Amino acid sequence: MNSSKVIAIDGYASSGKSTLAKMLSRHYRIPFIDSGALYRGVTLFVLEKGFLKDNELDTKAFSSALNGLSLSIEPETGDLHLNGKNVSQKIRLPLVSDHVSIVASLSVVRDFLLHQQRQMANECGLVMDGRDIGTVVFPNADHKFFFTARAEVRAKRRYQELKSQGQDTTLEKVWNNLTHRDKIDSSRKVAPLRKADDAIEIDTSEVTTKQVFANLVEKIDAK
Ligand code: DC
């Protein structure tokens, strides 16, 4: 594959997008951007500044604070920096997971991040995962995939991941968060989660990471 390609991976929460995107990034030597981390970073900023009250964003205060919001992803590690501070662990906390879909449904937030995401695709190409990458951010991406998996499989995976990071949670809480986010992400007015017409659907419920990787590489190289 020519190295200046854009690979878009969209799909449901914890369907394996980031794991596979990282593997493709290493394989094709192109940067990987986890766009969900950017939405989580904005959510952390909003929560820390107290701009969200009863799930309502103070749009005026948020918009005027945008000048003071800088987000960057370290290419080597994928760590997210918010105004120079590494917040990679903080953005995975339940408080952020519980509010991120509300914040991500706002057009002022999406407009702000759309611009940043497009700027990240320079001459080396990239692999980006998210919810609207193949439909809105890079509608002309060279390769588009849409990941799905049964909700119980996704919840179990996410639960195990959080436990291994030492987070105090239950399978039920994780399940509720995932299904609630899927609902908000799929039904919002701006850039909802949906499969692009030209995306290839990948169901990761019953296959290993290795099998999915081989499948993706075969499809990318065949194009
Ligand atoms: O990929 P993730 O589960 O960490 O993403 C967190 C949330 O961010 C997700 O529930 C919806 C939002 N998001 C989005 O709206 N658009 C994207 N391109 C990526 C994430």
PDB file of C-alpha atoms and ligand atoms in Angstrom:
ATOM      1  CA  MET A   1       0.000   0.000   0.000  1.00  0.00           C
ATOM      2  CA  ASN A   2       1.170   3.527  -0.768  1.00  0.00           C
ATOM      3  CA  SER A   3       1.978   5.094   2.605  1.00  0.00           C
ATOM      4  CA  SER A   4      -0.028   8.289   2.035  1.00  0.00           C
ATOM      5  CA  LYS A   5      -3.379   6.619   2.575  1.00  0.00           C
ATOM      6  CA  VAL A   6      -6.204   7.503   4.900  1.00  0.00           C
ATOM      7  CA  ILE A   7      -7.854   4.566   6.669  1.00  0.00           C
ATOM      8  CA  ALA A   8     -11.124   5.316   8.474  1.00  0.00           C
ATOM      9  CA  ILE A   9     -12.473   2.935  11.127  1.00  0.00           C
ATOM     10  CA  ASP A  10     -15.873   3.701  12.630  1.00  0.00           C
ATOM     11  CA  GLY A  11     -18.156   1.666  14.804  1.00  0.00           C
ATOM     12  CA  TYR A  12     -19.703   0.964  18.161  1.00  0.00           C
ATOM     13  CA  ALA A  13     -17.989   1.523  21.515  1.00  0.00           C
ATOM     14  CA  SER A  14     -15.470  -1.210  22.393  1.00  0.00           C
ATOM     15  CA  SER A  15     -15.876  -3.067  19.111  1.00  0.00           C
ATOM     16  CA  GLY A  16     -12.089  -3.291  18.721  1.00  0.00           C
ATOM     17  CA  LYS A  17     -11.509  -0.201  16.564  1.00  0.00           C
ATOM     18  CA  SER A  18      -8.528   1.268  18.429  1.00  0.00           C
ATOM     19  CA  THR A  19      -6.713  -2.060  18.843  1.00  0.00           C
ATOM     20  CA  LEU A  20      -6.923  -2.754  15.119  1.00  0.00           C
ATOM     21  CA  ALA A  21      -6.176   0.851  14.155  1.00  0.00           C
ATOM     22  CA  LYS A  22      -2.965   0.687  16.222  1.00  0.00           C
ATOM     23  CA  MET A  23      -1.958  -2.561  14.525  1.00  0.00           C
ATOM     24  CA  LEU A  24      -2.589  -1.095  11.054  1.00  0.00           C
ATOM     25  CA  SER A  25      -0.654   2.029  12.010  1.00  0.00           C
ATOM     26  CA  ARG A  26       2.396  -0.098  12.891  1.00  0.00           C
ATOM     27  CA  HIS A  27       2.017  -2.333   9.849  1.00  0.00           C
ATOM     28  CA  TYR A  28       1.750   0.501   7.316  1.00  0.00           C
ATOM     29  CA  ARG A  29       3.944   2.959   9.259  1.00  0.00           C
ATOM     30  CA  ILE A  30       1.348   5.705   9.308  1.00  0.00           C
ATOM     31  CA  PRO A  31       0.178   7.692  12.348  1.00  0.00           C
ATOM     32  CA  PHE A  32      -2.804   6.525  14.402  1.00  0.00           C
ATOM     33  CA  ILE A  33      -5.320   8.994  15.813  1.00  0.00           C
ATOM     34  CA  ASP A  34      -7.962   7.905  18.314  1.00  0.00           C
ATOM     35  CA  SER A  35     -10.611  10.585  17.681  1.00  0.00           C
ATOM     36  CA  GLY A  36     -12.597   9.384  20.714  1.00  0.00           C
ATOM     37  CA  ALA A  37      -9.681  10.563  22.874  1.00  0.00           C
ATOM     38  CA  LEU A  38     -10.158  14.080  21.482  1.00  0.00           C
ATOM     39  CA  TYR A  39     -13.872  14.046  22.414  1.00  0.00           C
ATOM     40  CA  ARG A  40     -12.924  12.706  25.837  1.00  0.00           C
ATOM     41  CA  GLY A  41     -10.332  15.503  26.198  1.00  0.00           C
ATOM     42  CA  VAL A  42     -12.923  18.186  25.424  1.00  0.00           C
ATOM     43  CA  THR A  43     -15.293  16.513  27.913  1.00  0.00           C
ATOM     44  CA  LEU A  44     -12.626  16.580  30.626  1.00  0.00           C
ATOM     45  CA  PHE A  45     -12.018  20.277  29.897  1.00  0.00           C
ATOM     46  CA  VAL A  46     -15.770  21.003  30.090  1.00  0.00           C
ATOM     47  CA  LEU A  47     -16.117  19.111  33.391  1.00  0.00           C
ATOM     48  CA  GLU A  48     -13.045  20.663  34.983  1.00  0.00           C
ATOM     49  CA  LYS A  49     -14.165  24.174  34.016  1.00  0.00           C
ATOM     50  CA  GLY A  50     -17.691  23.534  35.308  1.00  0.00           C
ATOM     51  CA  PHE A  51     -19.308  24.302  31.937  1.00  0.00           C
ATOM     52  CA  LEU A  52     -21.728  21.343  32.147  1.00  0.00           C
ATOM     53  CA  LYS A  53     -24.693  21.687  34.481  1.00  0.00           C
ATOM     54  CA  ASP A  54     -27.524  19.096  34.539  1.00  0.00           C
ATOM     55  CA  ASN A  55     -26.197  17.755  31.220  1.00  0.00           C
ATOM     56  CA  GLU A  56     -26.572  21.226  29.643  1.00  0.00           C
ATOM     57  CA  LEU A  57     -23.475  22.893  28.256  1.00  0.00           C
ATOM     58  CA  ASP A  58     -22.975  26.596  28.909  1.00  0.00           C
ATOM     59  CA  THR A  59     -22.283  27.149  25.205  1.00  0.00           C
ATOM     60  CA  LYS A  60     -21.364  30.806  25.616  1.00  0.00           C
ATOM     61  CA  ALA A  61     -18.759  30.157  28.309  1.00  0.00           C
ATOM     62  CA  PHE A  62     -17.452  27.095  26.432  1.00  0.00           C
ATOM     63  CA  SER A  63     -17.129  28.941  23.101  1.00  0.00           C
ATOM     64  CA  SER A  64     -15.233  31.822  24.642  1.00  0.00           C
ATOM     65  CA  ALA A  65     -12.893  29.387  26.445  1.00  0.00           C
ATOM     66  CA  LEU A  66     -12.045  27.494  23.230  1.00  0.00           C
ATOM     67  CA  ASN A  67      -9.091  29.795  22.548  1.00  0.00           C
ATOM     68  CA  GLY A  68      -7.542  28.443  25.716  1.00  0.00           C
ATOM     69  CA  LEU A  69      -8.059  24.792  24.812  1.00  0.00           C
ATOM     70  CA  SER A  70      -5.191  22.982  23.190  1.00  0.00           C
ATOM     71  CA  LEU A  71      -5.326  19.247  22.466  1.00  0.00           C
ATOM     72  CA  SER A  72      -2.540  17.210  20.956  1.00  0.00           C
ATOM     73  CA  ILE A  73      -1.764  13.546  20.502  1.00  0.00           C
ATOM     74  CA  GLU A  74       1.801  12.327  20.911  1.00  0.00           C
ATOM     75  CA  PRO A  75       2.506  10.323  17.749  1.00  0.00           C
ATOM     76  CA  GLU A  76       4.805   7.783  19.433  1.00  0.00           C
ATOM     77  CA  THR A  77       2.643   6.845  22.412  1.00  0.00           C
ATOM     78  CA  GLY A  78      -0.823   8.073  21.410  1.00  0.00           C
ATOM     79  CA  ASP A  79      -0.984   9.991  24.709  1.00  0.00           C
ATOM     80  CA  LEU A  80      -3.415  12.904  24.825  1.00  0.00           C
ATOM     81  CA  HIS A  81      -2.183  16.261  26.129  1.00  0.00           C
ATOM     82  CA  LEU A  82      -4.675  18.855  27.299  1.00  0.00           C
ATOM     83  CA  ASN A  83      -3.055  22.275  27.596  1.00  0.00           C
ATOM     84  CA  GLY A  84       0.334  20.582  27.904  1.00  0.00           C
ATOM     85  CA  LYS A  85      -0.706  18.043  30.558  1.00  0.00           C
ATOM     86  CA  ASN A  86      -0.847  14.303  29.861  1.00  0.00           C
ATOM     87  CA  VAL A  87      -4.486  13.339  30.534  1.00  0.00           C
ATOM     88  CA  SER A  88      -4.457   9.881  28.901  1.00  0.00           C
ATOM     89  CA  GLN A  89      -5.547   8.135  32.093  1.00  0.00           C
ATOM     90  CA  LYS A  90      -7.993  10.796  33.284  1.00  0.00           C
ATOM     91  CA  ILE A  91     -10.017  10.697  30.036  1.00  0.00           C
ATOM     92  CA  ARG A  92     -10.833   6.993  30.650  1.00  0.00           C
ATOM     93  CA  LEU A  93     -12.423   7.659  34.054  1.00  0.00           C
ATOM     94  CA  PRO A  94     -16.140   6.801  34.427  1.00  0.00           C
ATOM     95  CA  LEU A  95     -17.057  10.480  34.966  1.00  0.00           C
ATOM     96  CA  VAL A  96     -15.728  11.295  31.482  1.00  0.00           C
ATOM     97  CA  SER A  97     -17.285   8.157  29.912  1.00  0.00           C
ATOM     98  CA  ASP A  98     -20.635   9.124  31.428  1.00  0.00           C
ATOM     99  CA  HIS A  99     -20.658  12.607  29.875  1.00  0.00           C
ATOM    100  CA  VAL A 100     -18.703  12.255  26.630  1.00  0.00           C
ATOM    101  CA  SER A 101     -21.673  11.407  24.383  1.00  0.00           C
ATOM    102  CA  ILE A 102     -23.618  14.475  25.546  1.00  0.00           C
ATOM    103  CA  VAL A 103     -20.623  16.729  24.878  1.00  0.00           C
ATOM    104  CA  ALA A 104     -19.930  14.996  21.526  1.00  0.00           C
ATOM    105  CA  SER A 105     -23.504  15.624  20.359  1.00  0.00           C
ATOM    106  CA  LEU A 106     -23.004  19.418  20.363  1.00  0.00           C
ATOM    107  CA  SER A 107     -22.219  21.070  17.038  1.00  0.00           C
ATOM    108  CA  VAL A 108     -19.905  23.653  18.627  1.00  0.00           C
ATOM    109  CA  VAL A 109     -17.731  20.770  19.893  1.00  0.00           C
ATOM    110  CA  ARG A 110     -17.852  18.804  16.631  1.00  0.00           C
ATOM    111  CA  ASP A 111     -16.952  21.877  14.537  1.00  0.00           C
ATOM    112  CA  PHE A 112     -13.980  22.583  16.793  1.00  0.00           C
ATOM    113  CA  LEU A 113     -12.665  19.002  16.495  1.00  0.00           C
ATOM    114  CA  LEU A 114     -13.493  18.529  12.803  1.00  0.00           C
ATOM    115  CA  HIS A 115     -10.984  21.176  11.867  1.00  0.00           C
ATOM    116  CA  GLN A 116      -8.298  19.659  14.129  1.00  0.00           C
ATOM    117  CA  GLN A 117      -8.852  16.117  12.844  1.00  0.00           C
ATOM    118  CA  ARG A 118      -8.557  17.171   9.194  1.00  0.00           C
ATOM    119  CA  GLN A 119      -5.317  19.011   9.939  1.00  0.00           C
ATOM    120  CA  MET A 120      -3.844  15.776  11.302  1.00  0.00           C
ATOM    121  CA  ALA A 121      -3.963  14.081   7.896  1.00  0.00           C
ATOM    122  CA  ASN A 122      -0.736  15.321   6.398  1.00  0.00           C
ATOM    123  CA  GLU A 123       1.279  13.885   3.559  1.00  0.00           C
ATOM    124  CA  CYS A 124       2.007  10.594   5.395  1.00  0.00           C
ATOM    125  CA  GLY A 125      -1.663   9.609   5.636  1.00  0.00           C
ATOM    126  CA  LEU A 126      -3.137   8.160   8.820  1.00  0.00           C
ATOM    127  CA  VAL A 127      -5.467   5.663  10.392  1.00  0.00           C
ATOM    128  CA  MET A 128      -8.196   7.282  12.473  1.00  0.00           C
ATOM    129  CA  ASP A 129     -10.935   5.584  14.445  1.00  0.00           C
ATOM    130  CA  GLY A 130     -14.189   7.071  15.700  1.00  0.00           C
ATOM    131  CA  ARG A 131     -17.854   7.392  14.834  1.00  0.00           C
ATOM    132  CA  ASP A 132     -18.002   9.753  11.834  1.00  0.00           C
ATOM    133  CA  ILE A 133     -14.581   9.386  10.228  1.00  0.00           C
ATOM    134  CA  GLY A 134     -15.751   7.717   7.007  1.00  0.00           C
ATOM    135  CA  THR A 135     -18.973   9.743   6.779  1.00  0.00           C
ATOM    136  CA  VAL A 136     -17.935  13.285   7.791  1.00  0.00           C
ATOM    137  CA  VAL A 137     -14.262  13.787   8.687  1.00  0.00           C
ATOM    138  CA  PHE A 138     -12.731  11.947   5.705  1.00  0.00           C
ATOM    139  CA  PRO A 139     -15.584  11.082   3.319  1.00  0.00           C
ATOM    140  CA  ASN A 140     -12.944  10.439   0.612  1.00  0.00           C
ATOM    141  CA  ALA A 141     -10.845   8.079   2.770  1.00  0.00           C
ATOM    142  CA  ASP A 142      -9.063   5.396   0.753  1.00  0.00           C
ATOM    143  CA  HIS A 143     -10.296   2.598   3.027  1.00  0.00           C
ATOM    144  CA  LYS A 144     -13.360   2.585   5.263  1.00  0.00           C
ATOM    145  CA  PHE A 145     -14.358  -0.030   7.819  1.00  0.00           C
ATOM    146  CA  PHE A 146     -17.343  -0.186  10.137  1.00  0.00           C
ATOM    147  CA  PHE A 147     -16.901  -2.314  13.265  1.00  0.00           C
ATOM    148  CA  THR A 148     -19.735  -4.017  15.101  1.00  0.00           C
ATOM    149  CA  ALA A 149     -19.916  -6.689  17.820  1.00  0.00           C
ATOM    150  CA  ARG A 150     -22.658  -7.992  20.090  1.00  0.00           C
ATOM    151  CA  ALA A 151     -23.222  -5.694  23.097  1.00  0.00           C
ATOM    152  CA  GLU A 152     -22.443  -8.441  25.652  1.00  0.00           C
ATOM    153  CA  VAL A 153     -19.107  -9.182  23.972  1.00  0.00           C
ATOM    154  CA  ARG A 154     -18.182  -5.487  23.912  1.00  0.00           C
ATOM    155  CA  ALA A 155     -19.195  -4.932  27.546  1.00  0.00           C
ATOM    156  CA  LYS A 156     -17.156  -7.939  28.711  1.00  0.00           C
ATOM    157  CA  ARG A 157     -14.078  -6.742  26.800  1.00  0.00           C
ATOM    158  CA  ARG A 158     -14.338  -3.213  28.147  1.00  0.00           C
ATOM    159  CA  TYR A 159     -14.953  -4.486  31.705  1.00  0.00           C
ATOM    160  CA  GLN A 160     -11.823  -6.648  31.580  1.00  0.00           C
ATOM    161  CA  GLU A 161      -9.781  -3.755  30.185  1.00  0.00           C
ATOM    162  CA  LEU A 162     -10.940  -1.366  32.949  1.00  0.00           C
ATOM    163  CA  LYS A 163     -10.333  -3.971  35.677  1.00  0.00           C
ATOM    164  CA  SER A 164      -6.818  -4.600  34.379  1.00  0.00           C
ATOM    165  CA  GLN A 165      -6.209  -0.834  34.707  1.00  0.00           C
ATOM    166  CA  GLY A 166      -7.319  -1.068  38.338  1.00  0.00           C
ATOM    167  CA  GLN A 167     -10.636   0.757  37.889  1.00  0.00           C
ATOM    168  CA  ASP A 168     -13.422  -0.024  40.322  1.00  0.00           C
ATOM    169  CA  THR A 169     -16.461  -0.920  38.198  1.00  0.00           C
ATOM    170  CA  THR A 170     -18.994  -3.677  37.473  1.00  0.00           C
ATOM    171  CA  LEU A 171     -20.000  -5.440  34.274  1.00  0.00           C
ATOM    172  CA  GLU A 172     -23.480  -3.949  34.649  1.00  0.00           C
ATOM    173  CA  LYS A 173     -22.150  -0.380  34.887  1.00  0.00           C
ATOM    174  CA  VAL A 174     -19.968  -0.919  31.812  1.00  0.00           C
ATOM    175  CA  TRP A 175     -22.879  -2.444  29.873  1.00  0.00           C
ATOM    176  CA  ASN A 176     -25.132   0.500  30.789  1.00  0.00           C
ATOM    177  CA  ASN A 177     -22.514   3.041  29.748  1.00  0.00           C
ATOM    178  CA  LEU A 178     -21.813   1.349  26.397  1.00  0.00           C
ATOM    179  CA  THR A 179     -25.432   0.864  25.384  1.00  0.00           C
ATOM    180  CA  HIS A 180     -26.373   4.377  26.543  1.00  0.00           C
ATOM    181  CA  ARG A 181     -23.507   5.908  24.538  1.00  0.00           C
ATOM    182  CA  ASP A 182     -24.367   3.849  21.437  1.00  0.00           C
ATOM    183  CA  LYS A 183     -27.921   5.173  21.629  1.00  0.00           C
ATOM    184  CA  ILE A 184     -26.910   8.837  21.944  1.00  0.00           C
ATOM    185  CA  ASP A 185     -24.095   8.495  19.366  1.00  0.00           C
ATOM    186  CA  SER A 186     -26.424   6.878  16.783  1.00  0.00           C
ATOM    187  CA  SER A 187     -29.367   9.206  17.268  1.00  0.00           C
ATOM    188  CA  ARG A 188     -27.735  12.630  17.536  1.00  0.00           C
ATOM    189  CA  LYS A 189     -28.513  15.223  14.843  1.00  0.00           C
ATOM    190  CA  VAL A 190     -24.911  16.121  13.955  1.00  0.00           C
ATOM    191  CA  ALA A 191     -22.647  13.448  12.449  1.00  0.00           C
ATOM    192  CA  PRO A 192     -24.404  10.415  13.984  1.00  0.00           C
ATOM    193  CA  LEU A 193     -22.704   7.036  14.202  1.00  0.00           C
ATOM    194  CA  ARG A 194     -23.609   5.214  11.004  1.00  0.00           C
ATOM    195  CA  LYS A 195     -21.940   3.044   8.414  1.00  0.00           C
ATOM    196  CA  ALA A 196     -20.762   4.967   5.347  1.00  0.00           C
ATOM    197  CA  ASP A 197     -22.339   3.489   2.195  1.00  0.00           C
ATOM    198  CA  ASP A 198     -18.908   2.490   0.908  1.00  0.00           C
ATOM    199  CA  ALA A 199     -17.565   1.110   4.224  1.00  0.00           C
ATOM    200  CA  ILE A 200     -16.905  -2.602   4.750  1.00  0.00           C
ATOM    201  CA  GLU A 201     -18.679  -3.992   7.819  1.00  0.00           C
ATOM    202  CA  ILE A 202     -16.557  -6.067  10.203  1.00  0.00           C
ATOM    203  CA  ASP A 203     -18.265  -8.046  12.983  1.00  0.00           C
ATOM    204  CA  THR A 204     -15.668  -8.761  15.669  1.00  0.00           C
ATOM    205  CA  SER A 205     -17.912 -10.823  18.014  1.00  0.00           C
ATOM    206  CA  GLU A 206     -16.569 -14.273  17.190  1.00  0.00           C
ATOM    207  CA  VAL A 207     -13.120 -13.654  15.740  1.00  0.00           C
ATOM    208  CA  THR A 208      -9.679 -13.090  17.194  1.00  0.00           C
ATOM    209  CA  THR A 209      -7.770  -9.822  16.853  1.00  0.00           C
ATOM    210  CA  LYS A 210      -5.266 -11.650  14.654  1.00  0.00           C
ATOM    211  CA  GLN A 211      -8.022 -12.824  12.296  1.00  0.00           C
ATOM    212  CA  VAL A 212      -9.519  -9.338  12.005  1.00  0.00           C
ATOM    213  CA  PHE A 213      -6.074  -7.874  11.324  1.00  0.00           C
ATOM    214  CA  ALA A 214      -5.384 -10.399   8.548  1.00  0.00           C
ATOM    215  CA  ASN A 215      -8.791  -9.672   7.032  1.00  0.00           C
ATOM    216  CA  LEU A 216      -8.235  -5.897   7.036  1.00  0.00           C
ATOM    217  CA  VAL A 217      -4.729  -6.123   5.567  1.00  0.00           C
ATOM    218  CA  GLU A 218      -5.997  -8.429   2.826  1.00  0.00           C
ATOM    219  CA  LYS A 219      -8.771  -5.971   1.919  1.00  0.00           C
ATOM    220  CA  ILE A 220      -6.495  -2.918   2.047  1.00  0.00           C
ATOM    221  CA  ASP A 221      -3.757  -4.529  -0.040  1.00  0.00           C
ATOM    222  CA  ALA A 222      -6.249  -5.828  -2.585  1.00  0.00           C
ATOM    223  CA  LYS A 223      -7.596  -2.352  -3.346  1.00  0.00           C
TER     224      LYS A 223
HETATM  225  O1   DC B   1     -13.985   5.878  20.978  1.00  0.00           O
HETATM  226  P1   DC B   1     -14.505   6.212  22.388  1.00  0.00           P
HETATM  227  O2   DC B   1     -15.492   5.193  22.884  1.00  0.00           O
HETATM  228  O3   DC B   1     -13.420   6.500  23.351  1.00  0.00           O
HETATM  229  O4   DC B   1     -15.311   7.590  22.168  1.00  0.00           O
HETATM  230  C1   DC B   1     -15.905   8.280  23.230  1.00  0.00           C
HETATM  231  C2   DC B   1     -17.128   9.037  22.740  1.00  0.00           C
HETATM  232  O5   DC B   1     -16.723  10.109  21.869  1.00  0.00           O
HETATM  233  C3   DC B   1     -18.151   8.241  21.962  1.00  0.00           C
HETATM  234  O6   DC B   1     -19.118   7.644  22.799  1.00  0.00           O
HETATM  235  C4   DC B   1     -18.767   9.272  21.045  1.00  0.00           C
HETATM  236  C5   DC B   1     -17.695  10.314  20.870  1.00  0.00           C
HETATM  237  N1   DC B   1     -17.065  10.261  19.544  1.00  0.00           N
HETATM  238  C6   DC B   1     -17.717  10.881  18.515  1.00  0.00           C
HETATM  239  O7   DC B   1     -18.819  11.372  18.702  1.00  0.00           O
HETATM  240  N2   DC B   1     -17.136  10.929  17.283  1.00  0.00           N
HETATM  241  C7   DC B   1     -15.945  10.370  17.071  1.00  0.00           C
HETATM  242  N3   DC B   1     -15.391  10.450  15.855  1.00  0.00           N
HETATM  243  C8   DC B   1     -15.275   9.701  18.118  1.00  0.00           C
HETATM  244  C9   DC B   1     -15.869   9.644  19.348  1.00  0.00           C
END
